[in-house]
XYZ file of C-alpha atoms in Angstrom:
559
model
C -3.769 -26.627 11.765
C -0.732 -27.677 13.795
C 0.531 -25.253 16.391
C 3.849 -25.082 18.197
C 4.575 -24.207 21.799
C 7.387 -21.720 22.319
C 9.852 -22.533 25.110
C 11.602 -19.731 26.970
C 14.505 -19.421 24.530
C 16.118 -16.546 22.668
C 13.621 -14.289 20.858
C 15.513 -11.721 18.771
C 12.373 -9.653 18.120
C 11.826 -9.170 21.846
C 15.332 -7.710 22.195
C 14.810 -5.397 19.206
C 11.557 -4.070 20.689
C 13.410 -3.326 23.898
C 16.046 -1.489 21.875
C 13.416 0.844 20.424
C 12.765 2.097 23.958
C 16.347 3.364 24.159
C 16.259 4.983 20.718
C 13.089 6.995 21.298
C 13.578 7.877 24.979
C 17.230 8.926 24.941
C 16.687 12.233 23.044
C 14.460 14.846 24.680
C 13.233 18.422 24.301
C 16.048 19.675 26.558
C 18.611 18.440 24.010
C 16.436 19.621 21.094
C 16.091 15.908 20.312
C 19.773 15.490 19.592
C 20.782 12.131 21.169
C 22.825 12.033 24.350
C 25.822 10.037 23.164
C 27.070 9.420 26.701
C 25.005 7.136 28.930
C 26.700 6.515 32.297
C 25.439 4.273 35.100
C 28.099 4.519 37.837
C 28.653 1.980 40.562
C 27.096 3.522 43.698
C 26.439 6.793 41.939
C 23.993 8.879 39.945
C 23.060 7.666 36.431
C 23.448 10.414 33.860
C 23.114 11.232 30.180
C 25.850 13.404 28.708
C 26.169 15.498 25.566
C 29.394 14.830 23.630
C 31.051 15.793 20.362
C 29.620 12.610 18.792
C 25.938 13.541 19.260
C 25.506 15.134 15.848
C 25.888 13.488 12.433
C 27.423 10.359 13.928
C 25.061 9.715 16.839
C 21.956 11.041 15.089
C 22.697 9.048 11.940
C 23.190 5.867 13.939
C 19.907 6.399 15.810
C 17.950 6.904 12.586
C 19.508 3.852 10.939
C 18.801 1.640 13.961
C 15.211 2.884 14.289
C 14.424 2.166 10.643
C 15.911 -1.332 10.866
C 14.117 -2.054 14.166
C 10.750 -0.984 12.744
C 11.306 -3.187 9.675
C 11.508 -6.192 12.006
C 8.867 -5.383 14.595
C 6.396 -3.013 12.958
C 6.612 -1.048 16.218
C 5.700 2.586 15.453
C 6.209 4.019 18.943
C 7.992 7.359 19.039
C 7.493 8.299 15.375
C 7.506 11.957 16.349
C 10.961 11.494 17.925
C 12.191 9.856 14.737
C 11.001 12.845 12.693
C 12.862 15.216 15.024
C 16.026 13.150 14.612
C 15.654 13.361 10.830
C 15.094 17.124 11.029
C 18.272 17.478 13.058
C 20.271 15.303 10.665
C 19.543 17.704 7.808
C 20.336 20.731 9.975
C 23.950 19.606 10.512
C 24.891 19.976 6.816
C 26.698 23.043 5.483
C 27.080 24.423 1.972
C 30.062 22.176 1.224
C 27.757 19.147 1.613
C 29.418 17.804 4.774
C 27.854 17.178 8.177
C 29.275 19.407 10.938
C 29.158 19.377 14.716
C 27.536 22.330 16.413
C 29.942 24.597 18.265
C 29.411 24.160 22.009
C 31.517 24.571 25.160
C 32.522 20.910 24.781
C 33.342 20.706 21.053
C 34.396 22.744 18.031
C 32.518 23.387 14.809
C 34.049 20.801 12.476
C 33.125 17.851 10.260
C 34.293 14.574 11.765
C 34.607 11.607 9.426
C 32.291 9.403 11.517
C 29.476 11.928 11.010
C 29.809 11.490 7.244
C 29.506 7.715 7.609
C 26.467 7.961 9.900
C 24.782 10.445 7.569
C 25.392 8.283 4.495
C 23.819 5.245 6.172
C 20.787 7.139 7.503
C 20.097 9.032 4.262
C 20.440 5.872 2.150
C 17.897 4.053 4.302
C 15.539 7.044 4.270
C 15.605 7.021 0.492
C 15.255 3.229 0.253
C 12.364 2.913 2.719
C 10.506 6.172 2.067
C 11.527 7.203 -1.425
C 12.593 10.483 0.198
C 13.858 12.799 -2.573
C 15.324 15.225 -0.034
C 17.472 12.376 1.274
C 18.607 11.538 -2.254
C 19.524 15.144 -3.016
C 21.423 15.488 0.265
C 23.291 12.272 -0.524
C 24.432 13.769 -3.815
C 25.679 16.920 -2.068
C 27.432 14.848 0.600
C 29.130 12.699 -2.035
C 30.384 15.800 -3.844
C 31.675 17.158 -0.539
C 33.522 13.920 0.260
C 35.007 13.833 -3.223
C 36.339 17.359 -2.710
C 38.042 16.660 0.641
C 39.334 13.143 -0.094
C 43.116 12.727 0.139
C 44.061 11.289 -3.262
C 47.126 9.870 -4.946
C 47.749 7.395 -7.750
C 47.002 4.475 -5.399
C 43.542 5.655 -4.386
C 41.845 7.760 -1.721
C 41.524 8.069 2.048
C 40.299 10.614 4.597
C 41.473 12.358 7.719
C 39.713 12.650 11.041
C 38.396 16.211 11.511
C 37.748 18.574 8.605
C 37.925 22.164 9.820
C 36.492 23.676 6.639
C 39.825 24.028 4.858
C 42.124 21.261 6.137
C 42.232 17.865 7.850
C 43.386 17.375 11.414
C 45.149 14.015 11.401
C 44.823 11.965 14.550
C 44.135 8.327 13.752
C 45.091 6.699 10.479
C 42.647 3.847 11.102
C 39.758 6.171 10.344
C 40.957 6.866 6.812
C 38.355 4.496 5.357
C 35.483 5.118 7.772
C 32.938 6.351 5.166
C 33.201 3.133 3.134
C 30.224 1.356 4.676
C 28.011 4.359 4.000
C 29.343 4.735 0.457
C 28.742 1.073 -0.385
C 25.256 1.221 1.122
C 24.537 4.412 -0.833
C 25.460 2.680 -4.101
C 23.496 -0.441 -3.190
C 20.328 1.512 -2.310
C 20.450 4.361 -4.844
C 22.671 3.122 -7.672
C 24.831 6.255 -7.387
C 28.002 5.627 -9.415
C 29.929 8.371 -7.582
C 29.499 6.419 -4.346
C 30.725 3.251 -6.056
C 33.762 4.943 -7.591
C 34.834 6.559 -4.315
C 34.351 3.211 -2.531
C 36.634 1.499 -5.052
C 39.244 4.246 -4.712
C 39.261 3.766 -0.919
C 39.398 -0.014 -1.277
C 42.318 0.131 -3.702
C 44.290 2.355 -1.335
C 43.593 -0.071 1.505
C 44.361 -3.305 -0.336
C 46.997 -2.400 -2.913
C 48.652 0.717 -1.455
C 52.308 0.719 -0.464
C 51.504 2.170 2.963
C 50.279 -0.818 4.906
C 47.183 -0.022 6.917
C 47.073 -3.772 7.523
C 50.053 -6.123 7.703
C 50.553 -9.243 5.602
C 49.034 -11.492 8.270
C 45.916 -9.295 8.589
C 47.079 -7.489 11.736
C 46.872 -3.725 12.004
C 49.565 -1.468 10.589
C 49.643 2.119 11.913
C 51.171 5.502 11.276
C 53.903 6.867 13.481
C 54.299 10.564 14.103
C 51.853 13.361 13.369
C 51.058 15.775 10.559
C 50.425 15.164 6.885
C 49.663 11.642 5.665
C 52.257 11.706 2.899
C 55.772 10.516 3.531
C 55.129 8.726 6.819
C 56.161 5.148 7.462
C 54.149 2.495 9.242
C 54.687 0.565 12.436
C 52.813 -2.366 13.911
C 49.627 -1.845 15.946
C 51.466 -2.433 19.255
C 53.385 0.815 18.872
C 50.658 3.252 17.933
C 46.918 3.226 17.452
C 44.898 0.024 17.586
C 41.271 1.217 17.452
C 39.390 -1.859 16.265
C 36.040 -0.444 15.050
C 37.853 1.865 12.611
C 39.422 -1.186 10.980
C 36.665 -3.802 11.246
C 34.071 -1.393 9.858
C 36.288 -0.718 6.855
C 36.737 -4.473 6.347
C 32.970 -5.048 6.601
C 32.521 -2.457 3.841
C 35.379 -3.930 1.785
C 33.752 -7.363 1.811
C 30.390 -5.923 0.780
C 32.113 -4.102 -2.066
C 34.017 -7.228 -3.080
C 30.805 -9.227 -3.284
C 28.972 -6.469 -5.212
C 31.791 -6.052 -7.754
C 33.108 -9.619 -7.843
C 36.586 -8.509 -6.726
C 38.174 -11.617 -5.208
C 41.158 -9.650 -3.864
C 38.858 -7.549 -1.683
C 37.147 -10.674 -0.361
C 40.394 -12.534 0.389
C 41.860 -9.443 2.074
C 38.761 -8.941 4.207
C 38.681 -12.578 5.278
C 42.368 -12.453 6.253
C 41.854 -9.416 8.497
C 38.720 -10.907 10.071
C 40.544 -14.163 10.855
C 43.341 -12.211 12.558
C 40.984 -10.032 14.621
C 39.243 -13.206 15.768
C 42.548 -14.368 17.271
C 42.424 -11.243 19.460
C 38.774 -11.833 20.410
C 36.706 -14.448 22.209
C 34.700 -17.219 20.612
C 31.568 -15.974 22.417
C 31.695 -12.479 20.910
C 33.888 -10.258 23.077
C 35.894 -8.138 20.603
C 38.522 -5.713 21.967
C 37.741 -2.033 21.639
C 41.392 -1.087 21.380
C 44.464 -3.263 21.130
C 46.997 -1.022 22.834
C 45.571 1.687 25.090
C 44.935 1.291 28.831
C 41.606 -0.388 29.346
C 42.007 -2.687 26.342
C 40.084 -5.390 28.228
C 36.899 -3.573 27.222
C 34.827 -4.521 24.193
C 32.823 -2.189 21.975
C 29.484 -3.220 20.473
C 30.431 -1.331 17.293
C 33.292 -3.696 16.426
C 31.143 -6.652 17.536
C 28.543 -5.634 14.941
C 31.224 -5.231 12.267
C 32.512 -8.734 13.029
C 29.001 -10.184 12.980
C 28.344 -8.536 9.619
C 31.602 -9.945 8.242
C 30.719 -13.435 9.493
C 27.363 -13.279 7.727
C 28.898 -12.101 4.459
C 31.513 -14.852 4.497
C 28.996 -17.524 5.495
C 26.661 -16.597 2.650
C 29.385 -16.802 -0.023
C 30.380 -20.334 0.887
C 32.340 -20.291 4.153
C 29.564 -22.155 5.948
C 31.623 -22.728 9.117
C 31.217 -19.009 9.843
C 27.550 -19.615 10.673
C 28.883 -21.156 13.904
C 30.614 -17.843 14.648
C 27.348 -15.969 14.069
C 25.320 -18.194 16.365
C 27.943 -18.031 19.129
C 28.081 -14.230 18.943
C 24.312 -13.732 18.936
C 23.475 -16.198 21.708
C 26.112 -14.822 24.029
C 27.790 -11.421 24.000
C 25.059 -9.671 22.012
C 22.191 -10.424 24.371
C 24.329 -10.252 27.516
C 25.409 -6.699 26.650
C 21.854 -5.336 26.391
C 21.002 -3.099 29.329
C 17.915 -4.275 31.211
C 16.901 -2.585 34.454
C 16.607 -5.209 37.178
C 16.573 -5.018 40.998
C 20.184 -6.205 40.949
C 21.143 -3.299 38.681
C 19.459 -0.817 41.000
C 21.251 -2.303 43.997
C 24.565 -2.072 42.146
C 24.345 1.638 41.483
C 22.894 3.142 44.662
C 23.163 2.515 48.364
C 20.854 5.308 49.555
C 17.091 4.721 49.634
C 15.900 8.076 48.252
C 18.785 9.733 46.465
C 18.677 13.457 45.848
C 19.823 13.785 42.273
C 22.132 16.623 41.237
C 20.738 19.495 39.186
C 20.836 19.175 35.416
C 23.398 21.225 33.498
C 23.423 22.250 29.822
C 25.492 19.152 29.122
C 24.199 16.555 31.619
C 20.766 15.342 32.683
C 19.912 13.040 35.599
C 16.210 12.669 34.811
C 14.754 9.137 34.409
C 18.092 7.919 33.113
C 17.684 4.206 33.850
C 14.321 4.120 32.096
C 15.721 5.990 29.097
C 18.796 3.764 28.783
C 16.906 0.476 29.001
C 17.272 -1.512 25.805
C 20.598 0.103 24.909
C 23.858 -1.834 24.823
C 26.859 -1.551 27.075
C 30.102 -0.615 25.414
C 32.781 -0.596 26.667
C 32.066 -3.892 28.434
C 34.358 -6.526 29.931
C 34.253 -10.254 29.049
C 32.369 -11.092 32.250
C 31.305 -7.768 33.768
C 28.664 -5.282 32.676
C 30.663 -2.611 34.524
C 33.765 -1.221 32.831
C 36.217 1.489 33.917
C 36.221 5.048 32.603
C 38.417 6.487 31.236
C 41.191 3.932 31.693
C 41.488 0.444 33.184
C 40.049 -1.069 36.350
C 43.569 -1.167 37.816
C 43.605 2.654 37.790
C 42.122 3.759 41.115
C 41.099 7.093 39.597
C 38.880 5.422 37.002
C 35.119 5.497 37.480
C 33.454 2.078 37.471
C 30.253 2.241 35.478
C 27.957 0.707 32.904
C 28.764 2.723 29.799
C 25.928 2.824 27.251
C 27.331 4.854 24.379
C 25.374 6.378 21.527
C 27.453 4.366 19.057
C 27.342 0.971 20.767
C 23.620 1.005 21.592
C 22.407 1.559 18.011
C 25.077 -0.886 16.812
C 23.652 -3.576 19.098
C 20.201 -3.055 17.587
C 21.728 -3.196 14.110
C 23.410 -6.489 15.079
C 20.048 -7.899 16.180
C 18.650 -6.895 12.784
C 21.547 -8.666 11.051
C 20.789 -11.823 13.019
C 17.005 -11.686 12.495
C 17.241 -11.123 8.748
C 19.499 -14.150 8.286
C 17.837 -16.781 10.484
C 15.865 -17.953 7.446
C 16.651 -17.077 3.838
C 15.156 -18.133 0.511
C 16.658 -18.578 -2.943
C 15.872 -20.516 -6.106
C 17.011 -23.753 -4.416
C 14.576 -23.528 -1.504
C 14.391 -22.423 2.140
C 17.589 -22.181 4.191
C 17.430 -22.296 7.991
C 20.814 -20.880 8.922
C 20.478 -20.216 12.655
C 18.746 -22.332 15.300
C 16.688 -19.417 16.643
C 12.970 -18.776 17.045
C 11.564 -17.193 13.907
C 8.366 -16.925 11.876
C 8.206 -16.305 8.136
C 5.643 -16.869 5.394
C 7.502 -20.075 4.519
C 8.281 -21.714 7.883
C 7.907 -21.249 11.627
C 10.855 -22.278 13.795
C 10.778 -23.109 17.480
C 14.167 -23.612 19.088
C 14.562 -25.566 22.315
C 18.255 -24.721 22.507
C 19.950 -24.537 25.006
C 17.670 -26.820 27.044
C 17.967 -29.582 24.459
C 19.295 -29.896 20.918
C 15.934 -29.713 19.215
C 14.310 -27.615 16.491
C 10.605 -27.828 15.631
C 9.667 -26.531 12.178
C 6.134 -25.941 10.898
C 5.932 -25.781 7.101
C 3.859 -22.951 5.590
C 5.049 -23.367 1.996
C 6.056 -26.627 0.306
C 9.628 -25.978 -0.845
C 12.919 -27.879 -0.530
C 14.333 -27.315 2.944
C 17.956 -26.893 4.078
C 18.584 -26.928 7.844
C 22.049 -26.032 9.137
C 23.641 -28.235 11.772
C 26.593 -26.841 13.798
C 30.041 -28.083 12.772
C 30.673 -29.589 16.229
C 27.726 -31.991 15.840
C 28.555 -35.444 14.468
C 26.450 -36.056 11.361
C 25.552 -39.572 12.554
C 23.931 -38.091 15.684
C 21.321 -36.012 13.811
C 17.744 -37.267 13.659
C 14.888 -35.967 11.513
C 11.211 -36.628 12.277
C 8.327 -35.557 10.024
C 4.914 -35.662 11.694
C 6.557 -37.808 14.427
C 7.850 -40.370 11.903
C 11.620 -40.704 11.484
C 12.729 -39.841 7.944
C 15.889 -40.158 5.879
C 17.631 -37.037 4.605
C 20.667 -35.927 2.609
C 23.604 -33.678 3.522
C 24.571 -30.546 1.586
C 27.723 -29.251 3.262
C 26.561 -28.695 6.907
C 22.872 -28.587 6.005
C 20.270 -31.328 6.214
C 18.472 -31.386 2.867
C 14.839 -32.544 2.907
C 12.918 -32.126 -0.336
C 9.521 -33.612 0.479
C 8.030 -31.289 3.136
C 4.385 -30.351 2.485
C 2.391 -27.415 3.778
C 1.255 -28.157 7.339
C 3.995 -30.726 8.020
C 5.786 -30.572 11.327
C 9.479 -31.418 11.334
C 11.632 -32.129 14.368
C 15.436 -32.064 14.272
C 17.354 -33.500 17.221
C 21.025 -33.762 18.093
C 23.035 -33.851 21.350
C 24.433 -30.615 22.767
C 28.143 -30.785 23.433
C 29.171 -29.636 26.921
C 32.727 -28.478 27.485
C 35.036 -26.075 29.292
C 37.426 -23.943 27.293
C 40.336 -21.708 28.301
C 40.594 -18.284 26.683
C 43.062 -15.466 27.332
C 41.465 -12.074 26.629
C 43.562 -8.908 26.897
C 46.049 -10.853 29.004
C 43.501 -12.239 31.483
C 42.809 -16.020 31.561
C 39.141 -17.096 31.564
C 37.455 -20.482 31.857
C 34.381 -20.579 29.618
C 31.718 -23.269 30.047
C 29.710 -24.162 26.928
C 26.521 -26.075 26.240
C 26.258 -26.290 22.477
C 26.778 -22.718 21.231
C 25.565 -21.276 24.533
C 27.898 -20.030 27.263
C 26.691 -21.138 30.682
C 29.425 -19.605 32.844
C 32.669 -17.614 32.703
C 35.243 -17.624 35.493
C 38.454 -15.709 36.074
C 40.564 -14.457 38.966
C 38.920 -11.010 38.622
C 35.781 -10.463 40.694
C 33.133 -8.699 38.590
C 30.693 -6.121 39.933
C 27.852 -7.378 37.743
C 28.804 -10.808 36.369
C 27.438 -11.895 33.016
C 26.298 -15.359 31.926
C 24.379 -16.087 35.122
C 22.535 -18.880 33.353
C 22.082 -21.327 36.187
C 18.790 -22.665 34.855
C 20.539 -24.479 32.003
C 23.752 -25.660 33.638
C-alpha cells in the first residue's frame, strides 16, 4: 500500500493536544478545580494565575466545552478526573431559579452574569449529546425556564441584561443582550428543545427587525447611550459608546446558525453584512479587534477570532466559497501564532534573574508552575505582531503592565477554533468528498499531506473510491493548476473553485500543484500601519514602526 511522507507543515491535531495541557493543568485543588480565568506572564516579572469573577459558569463552561471538542479530535483522555471536577462545579453554580451564579468572594458579588448562562448552555448541551447525560438535559430545561423568566420582552422580541442580581438586571453593555444565543441554538440542535428554539428566534427578531438598532444599516455596531433601563433609550454609533466585538460577533455567529437551521434568509443576509463590516476593521491574517473604542483597542481577543472563523465556515458551506480563503488565512496565521508555547526565548523575555524567589500564593493568586500550566493556552489580548499586550490599557500608557495575557475565555476559544478548522478540512455529502482546506488530515476516505507553505503541493491518498472535490484558493489562476494521478498527469473539471475528479480508485495517489503567490500588503490596524509579507495564504513577516517584545511570524525558514 502507498504511504505518504509528512513534511513539517501545520498539524491541527498537534495544536489541539497541546491545548488539552492548558485545560487540565490550569485548575487545581487550591481553587477547588474552578479554572483560573486570569493567566498573566509579565515582561521581566513573575507569571501568575488569578481568580476572577469569570471563573464560574462562564470559565468552567468554556473549559468543559473545549475539553469535549478536543477529545473528539484526538482521543486524548488525559486529565479525565479534572474534567469530572469541572462538571461537578458547573452543576454547583446553579440556584433554584435555574440560573448559573458566581460565588460570593472578596473579588466579586453573588450574581448571575449573562456569559455564565451562555457557557453553561454550551457545556450542558455537549454533555447531553456526547454522554446522553440526563442530569445535563434536566439542568438545561431548568436553565431555559430561568432565562425565559428573566428575559426582557416586548412586541419586537427579547434580549437580556448583563448581571442578574436575583430580582433585577444591572445594565452595563447593550452588546451583551444576545449573548446566550449561541448556547440556545446549540441546545436546540443537540436536544431538540423547542423552548430553546423559540427564545433564539425571539432574540434574533429583536436583533434584526427591532427599531432600536444594535447594528447599523451598513453592519457596523450601534450602541446605547446613557445608563439605566433598556426601554426608551436611543442609539448612537459604536465610536461614541461601547464597541466590545465578541459580544456582537458571537451573536452574529449564532444568528447565522439559526438562519441556516430555520431557512430564514433575513438572518443569513444580516449576519453576512455584519461579518463583512467587522472584517473591514480586522486583518486578513486573523487579527480581530477586541474593542473598537476603548484604550488598548490594538489588542485582539481569541473569542472574537473564533466567532469570525465560525461565521466564515457557515458562509462558505452555504455557497460563499470565497470565504474558505478567509478560513485558511485565519487558521494558518493568527490562530497558531497566538498559542502559548514555552520556549527559551519566552523564559528570557519574562525574567532576568537566574533563580527567582516567587512571591507567596494568596487566596486569589498562585505562582506555582504557571508557565507549565499555561502552555497550550492562547494569548488574548494580543497585538498584530507581538505576543505581549498591555494591561489594563494601551502600550502608550506607562502605568500599564506589559504581559502575555492568557485568559480563561480566549484559551478555550482557541481550542474551539482548532476544532472548527479540523472538522471542516474534509467533508462528505451525497456528491462525494470535499477537501476544503489545504491542511494535513487523515479520514476514512482520504489522507492529505500538505507541503504548503514550502511549495504549492497537496498529496492525497485515496481510501474510498468516491468523486473528489479539491478546493483551490481564489488567488490561484485556474490554468496554473496541475493534477497527477499515480504520477501521470490527468484532466479534470472545475466546480466553482474546486477541482472535480470523478475517477479516483482506492489506493490511488493524487498530487495537486500550483504556484504560491508572494506579495507584500499594507494594512492599517487600530490606526497603526503594518507591512505584511505573504507566501500563498501564509504570512512570512509583519513589520511596523512599533518594536515588539516578542515578535510573531518569525518564519525565516520559508521566506
